[in-house]
Coordinates of C-alpha atoms in Angstrom, one line a residue:
Chain A
M1 CA -35.8 79.1 -27.8
E2 CA -37.2 75.8 -26.3
N3 CA -37.0 72.9 -28.8
H4 CA -40.6 71.9 -29.7
Y5 CA -39.4 68.7 -30.7
A6 CA -39.5 65.5 -28.7
I7 CA -37.1 63.6 -30.9
E8 CA -35.4 64.0 -34.4
T9 CA -33.8 61.5 -36.5
N10 CA -31.2 62.6 -38.7
E11 CA -30.4 60.4 -41.7
L12 CA -31.0 57.4 -39.5
S13 CA -30.6 54.1 -40.9
I14 CA -31.1 50.8 -39.2
H15 CA -29.1 47.5 -40.7
Y16 CA -29.5 43.9 -40.2
G17 CA -26.0 42.5 -40.8
N18 CA -25.2 43.9 -44.8
F19 CA -28.9 44.4 -44.8
T20 CA -30.3 48.0 -44.9
A21 CA -33.7 47.6 -43.3
V22 CA -34.6 51.6 -42.9
K23 CA -32.7 53.8 -45.1
D24 CA -31.9 57.7 -44.6
V25 CA -34.9 58.8 -42.1
S26 CA -34.8 62.3 -41.3
M27 CA -38.0 63.6 -39.1
K28 CA -38.6 65.6 -36.3
V29 CA -41.3 64.3 -33.9
E30 CA -43.0 67.3 -32.3
R31 CA -43.7 67.5 -28.6
Q32 CA -47.3 66.3 -27.1
K33 CA -48.5 65.2 -30.5
I34 CA -49.4 62.1 -31.5
T35 CA -47.0 61.0 -34.5
A36 CA -48.5 57.6 -36.5
I37 CA -46.2 55.8 -38.7
I38 CA -48.2 53.9 -41.6
G39 CA -46.9 51.7 -44.7
P40 CA -47.4 48.4 -46.3
S41 CA -46.0 45.1 -44.5
G42 CA -42.4 44.6 -44.3
C43 CA -41.5 48.3 -44.6
G44 CA -39.6 48.6 -41.7
K45 CA -42.4 50.4 -39.4
S46 CA -41.4 48.6 -36.2
T47 CA -37.8 48.2 -37.1
L48 CA -37.9 52.0 -37.3
L49 CA -40.2 52.6 -34.2
R50 CA -37.9 50.0 -32.2
A51 CA -34.8 51.9 -32.9
F52 CA -36.2 54.9 -31.1
N53 CA -35.8 53.2 -28.0
R54 CA -32.9 50.9 -29.0
M55 CA -34.7 47.7 -28.4
N56 CA -33.2 46.6 -31.6
D57 CA -30.2 46.3 -29.6
F58 CA -31.2 42.6 -28.8
V59 CA -31.7 41.7 -32.4
P60 CA -28.1 39.9 -33.3
G61 CA -26.8 42.1 -36.2
C62 CA -28.7 44.8 -35.9
H63 CA -27.0 48.2 -35.7
A64 CA -28.0 51.8 -36.7
S65 CA -26.2 54.7 -38.3
G66 CA -26.9 58.4 -38.9
E67 CA -28.1 60.1 -35.7
L68 CA -31.3 59.8 -33.5
L69 CA -31.5 63.2 -31.3
L70 CA -33.3 63.6 -27.7
Q71 CA -32.3 66.8 -26.3
G72 CA -29.3 67.0 -28.5
Q73 CA -27.8 64.0 -27.5
N74 CA -27.4 61.0 -30.2
L75 CA -29.0 58.0 -28.7
Y76 CA -26.3 55.6 -30.8
G77 CA -23.7 57.7 -29.5
K78 CA -21.0 55.2 -27.7
E79 CA -21.3 57.1 -24.3
I80 CA -25.2 56.7 -24.1
D81 CA -26.7 53.9 -21.8
P82 CA -29.4 52.3 -23.6
V83 CA -30.9 51.5 -20.4
E84 CA -31.2 55.1 -19.6
V85 CA -32.7 55.7 -23.2
R86 CA -35.5 53.3 -22.5
R87 CA -36.3 54.8 -19.1
K88 CA -37.2 58.0 -20.8
I89 CA -38.6 56.4 -23.9
G90 CA -41.2 53.9 -23.2
M91 CA -43.2 51.1 -25.4
V92 CA -46.0 49.3 -25.6
F93 CA -46.3 46.3 -27.8
Q94 CA -48.4 44.6 -30.1
K95 CA -49.5 42.1 -28.1
P96 CA -50.2 42.8 -24.7
N97 CA -47.2 41.4 -22.6
P98 CA -48.0 42.0 -18.7
F99 CA -45.6 40.4 -16.4
P100 CA -46.9 37.3 -14.8
K101 CA -47.3 39.3 -11.4
S102 CA -50.1 40.8 -9.5
I103 CA -51.7 44.1 -11.4
Y104 CA -50.6 46.0 -8.5
E105 CA -47.0 44.6 -9.2
N106 CA -46.9 45.1 -12.5
I107 CA -47.0 49.0 -12.4
A108 CA -44.9 49.0 -9.0
W109 CA -42.2 47.0 -10.6
G110 CA -41.0 49.5 -13.4
A111 CA -41.2 52.3 -11.0
R112 CA -39.3 50.6 -8.6
I113 CA -36.3 49.3 -10.7
N114 CA -36.4 53.1 -11.8
G115 CA -35.6 54.4 -8.1
F116 CA -39.2 55.5 -7.3
K117 CA -39.2 56.5 -3.7
G118 CA -42.8 58.3 -3.4
K119 CA -45.9 56.4 -2.1
M120 CA -46.3 53.4 -4.1
D121 CA -49.9 53.2 -3.5
E122 CA -50.5 56.6 -4.9
L123 CA -48.7 56.0 -8.2
V124 CA -50.2 53.0 -8.8
E125 CA -53.7 54.1 -8.7
Q126 CA -52.7 57.3 -10.8
S127 CA -51.1 55.4 -13.3
L128 CA -54.2 53.1 -13.9
R129 CA -56.5 56.4 -13.7
S130 CA -54.6 57.5 -16.5
A131 CA -54.7 54.5 -18.5
A132 CA -58.6 54.6 -17.6
L133 CA -58.5 51.2 -15.9
W134 CA -58.8 52.0 -12.3
D135 CA -62.5 52.1 -12.1
E136 CA -62.2 48.3 -13.4
V137 CA -59.3 46.7 -11.2
K138 CA -59.3 48.9 -7.9
D139 CA -61.1 45.9 -6.1
K140 CA -58.4 43.3 -7.6
L141 CA -55.5 44.8 -7.6
Q142 CA -53.6 41.8 -6.1
E143 CA -55.3 39.3 -8.9
S144 CA -52.9 38.2 -11.7
A145 CA -52.7 40.6 -14.5
Y146 CA -53.3 37.6 -16.9
A147 CA -56.9 37.7 -15.3
L148 CA -57.8 40.7 -17.2
S149 CA -59.0 40.8 -20.9
G150 CA -56.9 41.9 -23.5
G151 CA -58.0 45.4 -23.9
Q152 CA -57.4 45.7 -20.2
Q153 CA -54.1 44.1 -20.3
Q154 CA -53.1 46.6 -23.2
R155 CA -54.3 49.6 -21.0
L156 CA -52.2 48.1 -18.0
C157 CA -49.2 47.8 -20.3
I158 CA -50.0 51.7 -20.9
A159 CA -50.2 52.3 -17.4
R160 CA -47.2 50.7 -16.3
T161 CA -45.3 52.6 -19.0
I162 CA -46.9 56.1 -17.6
A163 CA -45.9 54.8 -14.3
I164 CA -42.0 55.4 -15.3
Q165 CA -43.0 58.7 -16.7
P166 CA -40.9 58.6 -19.8
E167 CA -40.7 61.4 -22.4
I168 CA -42.3 59.6 -25.3
I169 CA -44.4 56.7 -25.8
L170 CA -43.8 54.4 -28.4
M171 CA -46.6 52.1 -29.4
D172 CA -46.3 49.2 -32.0
E173 CA -49.7 48.6 -33.3
P174 CA -51.2 48.8 -29.6
A175 CA -54.7 47.9 -30.9
S176 CA -54.1 45.5 -33.5
A177 CA -55.1 42.3 -31.2
L178 CA -58.1 43.9 -29.9
D179 CA -61.6 44.3 -30.6
P180 CA -63.1 47.5 -32.1
I181 CA -64.6 48.7 -28.5
S182 CA -60.9 48.3 -26.8
T183 CA -59.5 49.8 -29.9
L184 CA -61.7 52.8 -29.3
R185 CA -60.6 53.2 -26.1
I186 CA -56.8 53.0 -26.5
E187 CA -57.4 55.5 -29.3
E188 CA -59.2 57.8 -26.5
L189 CA -56.6 56.9 -24.1
M190 CA -53.9 58.5 -26.6
Q191 CA -55.7 61.8 -26.5
E192 CA -55.3 62.0 -23.0
L193 CA -52.1 61.1 -22.8
K194 CA -50.8 63.4 -25.2
K195 CA -51.6 66.2 -22.9
N196 CA -48.5 65.1 -21.1
Y197 CA -46.5 62.7 -23.4
T198 CA -45.4 62.5 -27.0
I199 CA -46.6 59.6 -28.7
I200 CA -45.3 57.8 -31.6
I201 CA -47.6 54.9 -33.0
V202 CA -46.8 52.4 -36.0
T203 CA -50.3 51.3 -37.0
H204 CA -51.8 48.9 -39.9
N205 CA -55.2 50.6 -39.8
M206 CA -55.1 53.9 -41.8
Q207 CA -58.7 54.9 -40.4
Q208 CA -57.0 54.8 -36.8
A209 CA -54.0 56.8 -38.1
A210 CA -56.4 59.1 -39.7
R211 CA -58.6 59.5 -36.7
A212 CA -56.1 59.3 -33.8
S213 CA -53.1 61.2 -35.4
D214 CA -51.5 64.7 -35.6
Y215 CA -48.6 63.9 -38.0
T216 CA -48.1 60.9 -40.3
A217 CA -45.0 59.5 -41.6
M218 CA -45.6 57.6 -44.9
M219 CA -43.0 54.4 -45.4
M220 CA -42.5 52.4 -48.3
I221 CA -39.7 49.8 -49.5
D222 CA -37.5 51.1 -52.5
E223 CA -36.4 48.9 -55.2
R224 CA -33.6 47.2 -53.0
R225 CA -36.1 46.6 -50.2
A226 CA -34.8 49.2 -47.9
G227 CA -37.7 50.9 -46.3
G228 CA -37.9 54.8 -45.9
V229 CA -40.3 57.8 -45.1
I230 CA -41.4 58.9 -48.3
E231 CA -43.7 61.5 -46.8
F232 CA -43.9 63.1 -43.4
D233 CA -46.5 66.0 -42.9
G234 CA -49.8 66.8 -41.2
T235 CA -52.2 63.9 -41.0
T236 CA -54.9 65.7 -42.6
R237 CA -52.6 66.7 -45.5
I238 CA -51.7 63.3 -45.8
F239 CA -54.9 62.1 -45.9
T240 CA -56.3 64.5 -48.2
N241 CA -53.8 66.1 -50.1
P242 CA -50.5 64.1 -50.2
K243 CA -47.5 65.4 -52.3
D244 CA -46.3 61.9 -53.4
K245 CA -48.3 59.6 -55.7
R246 CA -47.7 56.6 -53.8
T247 CA -48.8 58.0 -50.4
E248 CA -51.9 58.7 -52.3
D249 CA -52.3 55.3 -53.5
Y250 CA -51.6 53.6 -50.2
V251 CA -54.3 56.1 -48.3
T252 CA -57.1 55.4 -50.7
G253 CA -56.7 51.9 -50.9
R254 CA -55.4 51.6 -54.5
F255 CA -52.0 50.4 -53.8
G256 CA -50.3 47.9 -55.9
Chain B
M1 CA -58.8 34.6 -70.2
K2 CA -60.7 32.0 -71.7
E3 CA -58.3 29.4 -69.7
E4 CA -59.9 31.2 -66.5
T5 CA -63.0 30.6 -67.2
L6 CA -62.8 26.8 -67.9
K7 CA -60.9 26.7 -64.5
L8 CA -63.9 28.3 -62.6
K9 CA -66.4 26.1 -64.2
A10 CA -64.2 22.9 -63.3
V11 CA -64.4 24.5 -59.4
E12 CA -68.1 24.6 -59.9
A13 CA -68.2 21.3 -61.3
K14 CA -66.4 19.9 -58.1
S15 CA -68.5 21.7 -55.5
F16 CA -71.7 19.9 -56.5
R17 CA -70.3 16.2 -55.9
Q18 CA -72.0 14.6 -53.1
F19 CA -69.6 14.7 -49.8
D20 CA -69.6 11.4 -47.7
L21 CA -69.2 12.4 -43.9
K22 CA -69.9 9.1 -42.0
K23 CA -67.4 7.7 -39.5
K24 CA -64.6 5.8 -41.1
F25 CA -62.6 3.2 -39.0
R26 CA -59.0 4.1 -39.1
I27 CA -57.1 1.1 -38.0
S28 CA -53.5 3.0 -37.9
E29 CA -55.3 5.3 -35.5
S30 CA -56.6 2.4 -33.4
V31 CA -53.1 0.9 -33.5
I32 CA -51.2 3.8 -32.4
Q33 CA -53.8 4.6 -29.5
A34 CA -53.4 1.1 -28.1
L35 CA -49.3 0.9 -28.4
L36 CA -49.2 4.7 -26.8
F37 CA -51.6 3.5 -23.8
L38 CA -49.7 0.4 -23.3
A39 CA -46.2 2.6 -23.2
G40 CA -47.9 4.9 -20.6
I41 CA -49.1 2.0 -18.3
L42 CA -46.0 0.3 -18.4
S43 CA -44.2 2.8 -16.2
V44 CA -47.3 3.0 -14.0
F45 CA -47.4 -0.8 -13.8
T46 CA -43.5 -0.9 -12.7
T47 CA -44.0 1.6 -10.0
I48 CA -46.6 -0.3 -8.4
A49 CA -45.2 -3.7 -8.9
I50 CA -41.9 -2.1 -7.2
V51 CA -43.8 -0.7 -4.4
Y52 CA -45.6 -4.2 -4.0
E53 CA -42.4 -5.8 -3.6
L54 CA -41.0 -3.5 -1.2
G55 CA -44.0 -3.5 0.8
K56 CA -44.2 -7.2 1.1
E57 CA -40.7 -7.6 1.9
A58 CA -40.9 -4.8 4.4
L59 CA -43.7 -6.2 6.0
L60 CA -41.7 -9.3 6.7
F61 CA -39.0 -7.0 8.4
F62 CA -41.7 -5.1 10.5
T63 CA -43.4 -8.0 11.7
N64 CA -40.5 -9.4 13.1
P65 CA -40.7 -9.8 16.7
D66 CA -37.9 -8.2 17.2
V67 CA -38.5 -5.0 15.4
T68 CA -40.5 -2.0 17.0
L69 CA -41.6 1.1 15.0
F70 CA -40.1 2.7 18.1
K71 CA -36.7 1.1 17.6
F72 CA -36.9 1.7 13.8
L73 CA -37.7 5.7 14.2
G74 CA -36.7 6.2 17.5
T75 CA -33.1 5.2 17.7
T76 CA -29.8 6.0 16.0
K77 CA -28.0 2.7 15.8
W78 CA -28.3 0.4 12.8
Q79 CA -26.8 -3.2 13.0
P80 CA -29.6 -5.6 12.7
G81 CA -27.5 -8.5 13.4
I82 CA -27.0 -7.3 16.8
G83 CA -31.0 -6.1 17.3
Q84 CA -30.1 -2.6 16.6
Y85 CA -32.8 -1.1 14.2
G86 CA -32.1 2.8 14.3
I87 CA -32.9 3.9 10.7
W88 CA -31.5 7.3 11.4
A89 CA -28.1 6.2 11.3
L90 CA -28.4 5.8 7.4
V91 CA -31.1 8.2 6.8
S92 CA -28.8 10.9 8.3
A93 CA -25.8 10.2 5.9
T94 CA -28.6 10.3 3.2
L95 CA -30.0 13.9 4.1
L96 CA -26.5 15.3 4.9
T97 CA -24.7 14.1 1.3
S98 CA -27.8 15.3 -0.5
V99 CA -28.1 18.5 1.2
I100 CA -24.3 19.5 0.5
A101 CA -25.2 18.2 -3.4
M102 CA -28.1 20.5 -3.4
L103 CA -26.2 23.4 -2.1
I104 CA -23.6 22.8 -5.0
S105 CA -26.1 22.3 -7.4
I106 CA -28.8 24.3 -6.9
P107 CA -26.8 27.5 -7.1
L108 CA -24.1 27.0 -9.7
G109 CA -26.5 24.8 -11.8
L110 CA -28.9 28.0 -11.6
A111 CA -26.2 30.7 -12.3
S112 CA -24.9 28.9 -15.4
A113 CA -28.5 28.4 -16.9
I114 CA -29.1 32.0 -16.4
Y115 CA -25.5 32.8 -18.1
L116 CA -26.3 30.1 -21.0
S117 CA -30.2 31.5 -21.4
E118 CA -29.7 35.2 -20.8
Y119 CA -26.1 36.2 -21.3
A120 CA -24.3 34.0 -23.6
S121 CA -23.9 35.1 -27.1
Y122 CA -25.2 32.2 -29.6
R123 CA -21.9 30.8 -30.3
M124 CA -20.7 30.7 -26.5
R125 CA -23.8 28.8 -25.6
S126 CA -23.0 26.2 -28.4
I127 CA -19.3 25.6 -26.9
L128 CA -20.4 25.6 -23.4
K129 CA -23.5 23.4 -23.3
P130 CA -22.1 20.3 -25.1
I131 CA -19.0 20.7 -22.3
L132 CA -21.6 21.0 -19.3
E133 CA -23.4 17.7 -21.1
I134 CA -20.5 15.5 -20.7
L135 CA -20.4 15.9 -17.3
A136 CA -23.7 14.2 -17.2
G137 CA -22.2 11.6 -19.2
I138 CA -19.8 10.4 -16.9
P139 CA -20.1 7.0 -15.0
T140 CA -20.9 7.5 -11.6
V141 CA -18.2 5.0 -10.2
V142 CA -15.9 7.6 -11.9
Y143 CA -17.2 10.3 -9.9
G144 CA -16.8 8.3 -6.7
Y145 CA -13.1 7.6 -7.1
F146 CA -12.6 11.4 -8.3
A147 CA -14.4 12.2 -4.8
L148 CA -11.8 9.8 -3.0
L149 CA -8.7 10.3 -4.6
F150 CA -8.9 14.0 -5.7
V151 CA -11.6 15.8 -3.7
T152 CA -10.8 14.2 -0.5
P153 CA -6.9 15.0 -0.5
I154 CA -7.6 18.5 -1.4
L155 CA -9.9 18.8 1.7
K156 CA -7.2 16.9 3.9
T157 CA -5.1 20.3 3.1
F158 CA -7.9 22.3 4.3
F159 CA -9.2 20.1 7.4
G160 CA -6.1 18.3 8.2
D161 CA -6.6 15.5 10.8
Y162 CA -10.1 16.5 11.2
I163 CA -11.6 15.1 8.1
Q164 CA -11.6 11.3 7.6
V165 CA -10.3 9.2 4.8
Y166 CA -14.0 8.4 4.1
N167 CA -16.1 11.5 4.3
M168 CA -19.8 12.7 3.5
L169 CA -18.2 16.3 2.5
S170 CA -16.2 14.9 -0.5
A171 CA -19.2 12.8 -1.7
G172 CA -21.9 15.5 -1.4
L173 CA -19.4 17.9 -3.2
V174 CA -18.7 15.6 -6.2
M175 CA -22.5 14.5 -6.0
G176 CA -23.3 18.2 -6.5
I177 CA -21.2 18.4 -9.5
M178 CA -22.6 15.3 -10.9
I179 CA -26.1 17.0 -10.7
L180 CA -25.4 20.3 -11.8
P181 CA -25.2 19.8 -15.5
L182 CA -29.0 18.3 -14.9
I183 CA -30.1 21.2 -12.9
S184 CA -28.5 23.5 -15.6
S185 CA -29.9 22.0 -18.6
M186 CA -33.1 21.5 -17.6
S187 CA -33.4 25.0 -16.1
E188 CA -32.0 26.5 -19.0
D189 CA -34.7 24.6 -21.2
A190 CA -37.3 26.5 -18.7
L191 CA -35.5 29.9 -19.0
S192 CA -35.5 30.0 -22.6
A193 CA -39.1 28.9 -23.1
V194 CA -40.2 32.2 -21.1
P195 CA -41.6 34.2 -24.2
R196 CA -39.6 37.1 -25.5
A197 CA -42.1 39.4 -25.3
L198 CA -41.9 39.3 -21.5
R199 CA -38.2 40.1 -21.5
E200 CA -38.9 43.1 -24.3
G201 CA -41.5 44.3 -21.7
A202 CA -39.3 44.5 -19.0
Y203 CA -36.1 46.2 -21.1
A204 CA -38.7 48.7 -22.7
M205 CA -39.3 50.1 -18.8
G206 CA -35.5 50.7 -18.6
A207 CA -34.8 47.0 -16.6
T208 CA -31.1 46.2 -16.7
K209 CA -30.2 42.6 -18.0
L210 CA -29.9 41.4 -14.4
E211 CA -32.9 42.5 -13.1
T212 CA -35.0 41.3 -16.0
S213 CA -33.3 37.8 -15.9
I214 CA -33.7 37.6 -12.0
Q215 CA -37.2 39.6 -11.5
I216 CA -39.2 38.6 -14.4
V217 CA -37.6 35.4 -16.3
L218 CA -36.6 33.4 -13.3
P219 CA -39.7 33.6 -11.5
A220 CA -41.8 33.0 -14.9
A221 CA -39.6 29.7 -15.4
L222 CA -40.0 28.5 -11.7
S223 CA -42.1 25.4 -12.5
G224 CA -39.5 24.4 -15.2
I225 CA -37.0 25.2 -12.5
G226 CA -38.9 23.2 -9.8
A227 CA -39.1 20.1 -11.7
A228 CA -35.4 20.6 -12.4
V229 CA -34.4 20.6 -8.8
I230 CA -37.2 17.7 -7.9
I231 CA -35.6 15.4 -10.2
G232 CA -31.9 16.7 -9.0
V233 CA -33.0 15.8 -5.2
S234 CA -34.1 12.5 -6.3
R235 CA -31.0 11.8 -7.9
A236 CA -28.7 12.9 -5.0
V237 CA -31.0 10.7 -2.3
G238 CA -31.2 7.8 -4.7
E239 CA -27.4 8.1 -5.9
T240 CA -25.1 5.0 -5.1
M241 CA -22.0 4.4 -6.4
I242 CA -20.5 7.8 -5.2
V243 CA -21.5 7.6 -1.8
A244 CA -20.7 3.6 -1.6
V245 CA -16.8 4.5 -3.0
A246 CA -16.2 8.0 -1.0
S247 CA -18.5 8.2 2.3
G248 CA -17.4 5.3 4.0
S249 CA -19.2 1.8 4.9
G250 CA -20.6 1.4 8.0
P251 CA -23.6 3.4 9.6
N252 CA -23.0 6.5 11.3
F253 CA -25.5 8.7 13.0
S254 CA -23.8 12.0 12.6
F255 CA -24.3 15.4 10.9
N256 CA -20.7 16.3 10.7
P257 CA -19.7 16.0 7.2
L258 CA -16.2 15.6 7.9
E259 CA -16.7 11.9 9.1
A260 CA -17.5 8.7 7.3
A261 CA -21.2 7.6 7.2
E262 CA -23.3 5.0 4.9
T263 CA -26.1 6.2 3.4
M264 CA -29.2 4.1 2.8
T265 CA -28.2 3.4 -0.9
G266 CA -24.7 3.0 0.0
H267 CA -25.8 0.5 2.7
I268 CA -28.0 -1.8 0.2
A269 CA -25.5 -1.8 -2.0
R270 CA -22.8 -3.1 0.3
I271 CA -24.9 -5.7 2.2
S272 CA -26.8 -7.3 -0.8
G273 CA -23.1 -7.6 -2.3
G274 CA -22.4 -10.1 0.5
D275 CA -24.3 -13.3 0.9
L276 CA -27.4 -13.2 2.5
S277 CA -29.9 -16.1 3.4
Y278 CA -33.1 -15.1 1.9
N279 CA -35.1 -15.5 5.6
S280 CA -32.4 -13.4 7.5
I281 CA -33.5 -10.2 9.3
D282 CA -30.2 -8.5 7.3
Y283 CA -32.0 -9.4 4.0
T284 CA -35.3 -8.2 4.8
S285 CA -33.8 -5.0 6.4
L286 CA -32.9 -3.8 3.2
F287 CA -36.3 -3.7 1.7
A288 CA -36.9 -1.8 4.8
I289 CA -34.1 0.6 4.0
A290 CA -35.9 1.0 0.5
L291 CA -39.1 1.8 1.7
M292 CA -37.8 4.4 3.5
L293 CA -35.6 5.7 0.7
F294 CA -38.8 6.0 -1.2
L295 CA -40.7 7.8 1.5
V296 CA -37.7 10.3 1.7
T297 CA -37.6 10.9 -1.9
L298 CA -41.6 11.2 -2.0
V299 CA -41.6 13.8 1.0
L300 CA -38.7 15.8 -0.8
N301 CA -40.9 15.9 -3.7
L302 CA -43.8 17.0 -2.2
I303 CA -41.7 19.8 -0.3
S304 CA -40.4 21.0 -3.5
Q305 CA -43.7 20.9 -5.6
W306 CA -45.1 23.0 -2.7
V307 CA -42.4 25.8 -2.8
V308 CA -42.7 25.9 -6.6
N309 CA -46.5 26.4 -6.4
R310 CA -46.1 28.9 -4.1
F311 CA -43.8 31.1 -5.6
R312 CA -44.2 30.5 -9.3
E313 CA -45.7 33.1 -11.7
Q314 CA -47.8 31.8 -14.5
Y315 CA -47.5 33.3 -17.8
E316 CA -50.5 31.7 -19.8

């Protein structure tokens, strides 16, 4: 039977030195769906998301325990190369961070370092089309990516991630720095992308989670300030009939 | 509860008071602005004064009936006492020692900057950086004798009789070591100033550390690195003590690094150390050399600036 989960965690915990920031997360993320991670500030949403592609490796003192399974391989196993992990699990950040290169080069660079041998022009066009950006930039591919608006920059970052054809795309509050119209475009784009990719998104915006995601994980910190997933279910259920009282308080805005 | 309402009333009462929004004269602002302006104008004024003095004395040299611009720029022997005014005899040594110095200091300085900024752990950096900066604190006369008494004998074991006791290679190499910490330190600052978000973006695409450092961080830091190189070049061209001690005294138009030759700075230092009469051609020729030195530095700066503007990637 084919595994229809893109990635699974098994009692995954993330520690900064002696401090446990995220504790015992066990969740199965379904393939070609959008999974949202919500919760109050400081509950470890981003830390958990960044654990999925080992971006936390760059934080001194940060380490993980438990398992993170992609196709049955524990991504925190000793034999795993984090560079290879990131080629399979891409990431879009909170603030758009295009490279200080041309629009074309922003997309071509990632493909090139990943050993892409095909026709680069086609890949660039295809990636920009998938990110719904092609029509806006097709006449200025050689211009700096910094000439684009914030929303366009963020779609360029999505396009460059698509260009390396990962299995999973992680999004860390991808629309929080954007205006409502750009936000809507990103959300529409996510719906398109889930036909081919699995998306995990961290968001502060509960309407966004409710509108755009299929599954929602609710995170909360415990009395020792360690964050954990307290409820993980279909988005409709989380927003209409949650099991946990804390989730209900949070999604209805009565938190605190 | 009661206390809270009281507080609220106090706030309300305050907000009804009349504001005074008229311009106020702030003495400290005016004083500090004047002081800062003075500090800025001082360096500009100094530069202008130097150029004026150089130009005035150099003009005396060039108006000498014996000196022609062709002799100055078109010949290669420098001996003003006997009517030889070929500046290239001195410029060649300056260029060659500077090129050798930059060939050492740019690659090594950049490599150590990349190591310190991208690879070294916090602990390693806190040990290495101060050590590197000690190099910058060594007086150049010490470097000069280091070149003459330590580096030259080593070179002698490689080149045997082909290398002279005073030679441009040893002076250039040691000058490179002297400039290395400057390039390294300034470049490291420029690399560290590149936003973390750019590195994260690269890593998230599956880039290795080397790909990220060389292809993303380095181009983004190029304007700062360019500034480091420009200052390094200026120091190399202007460096006096090392070349005066180690590269020989006596103008020699040669691009063979194993030979002795005198640089523009070394020549000025040596000649001005002797007794010169103010009206002699030897005296005014020094100003012509200095003016030439000024021009060489300027041209090299312009070239570096152009290279930087051509290749840098702006991240704002």
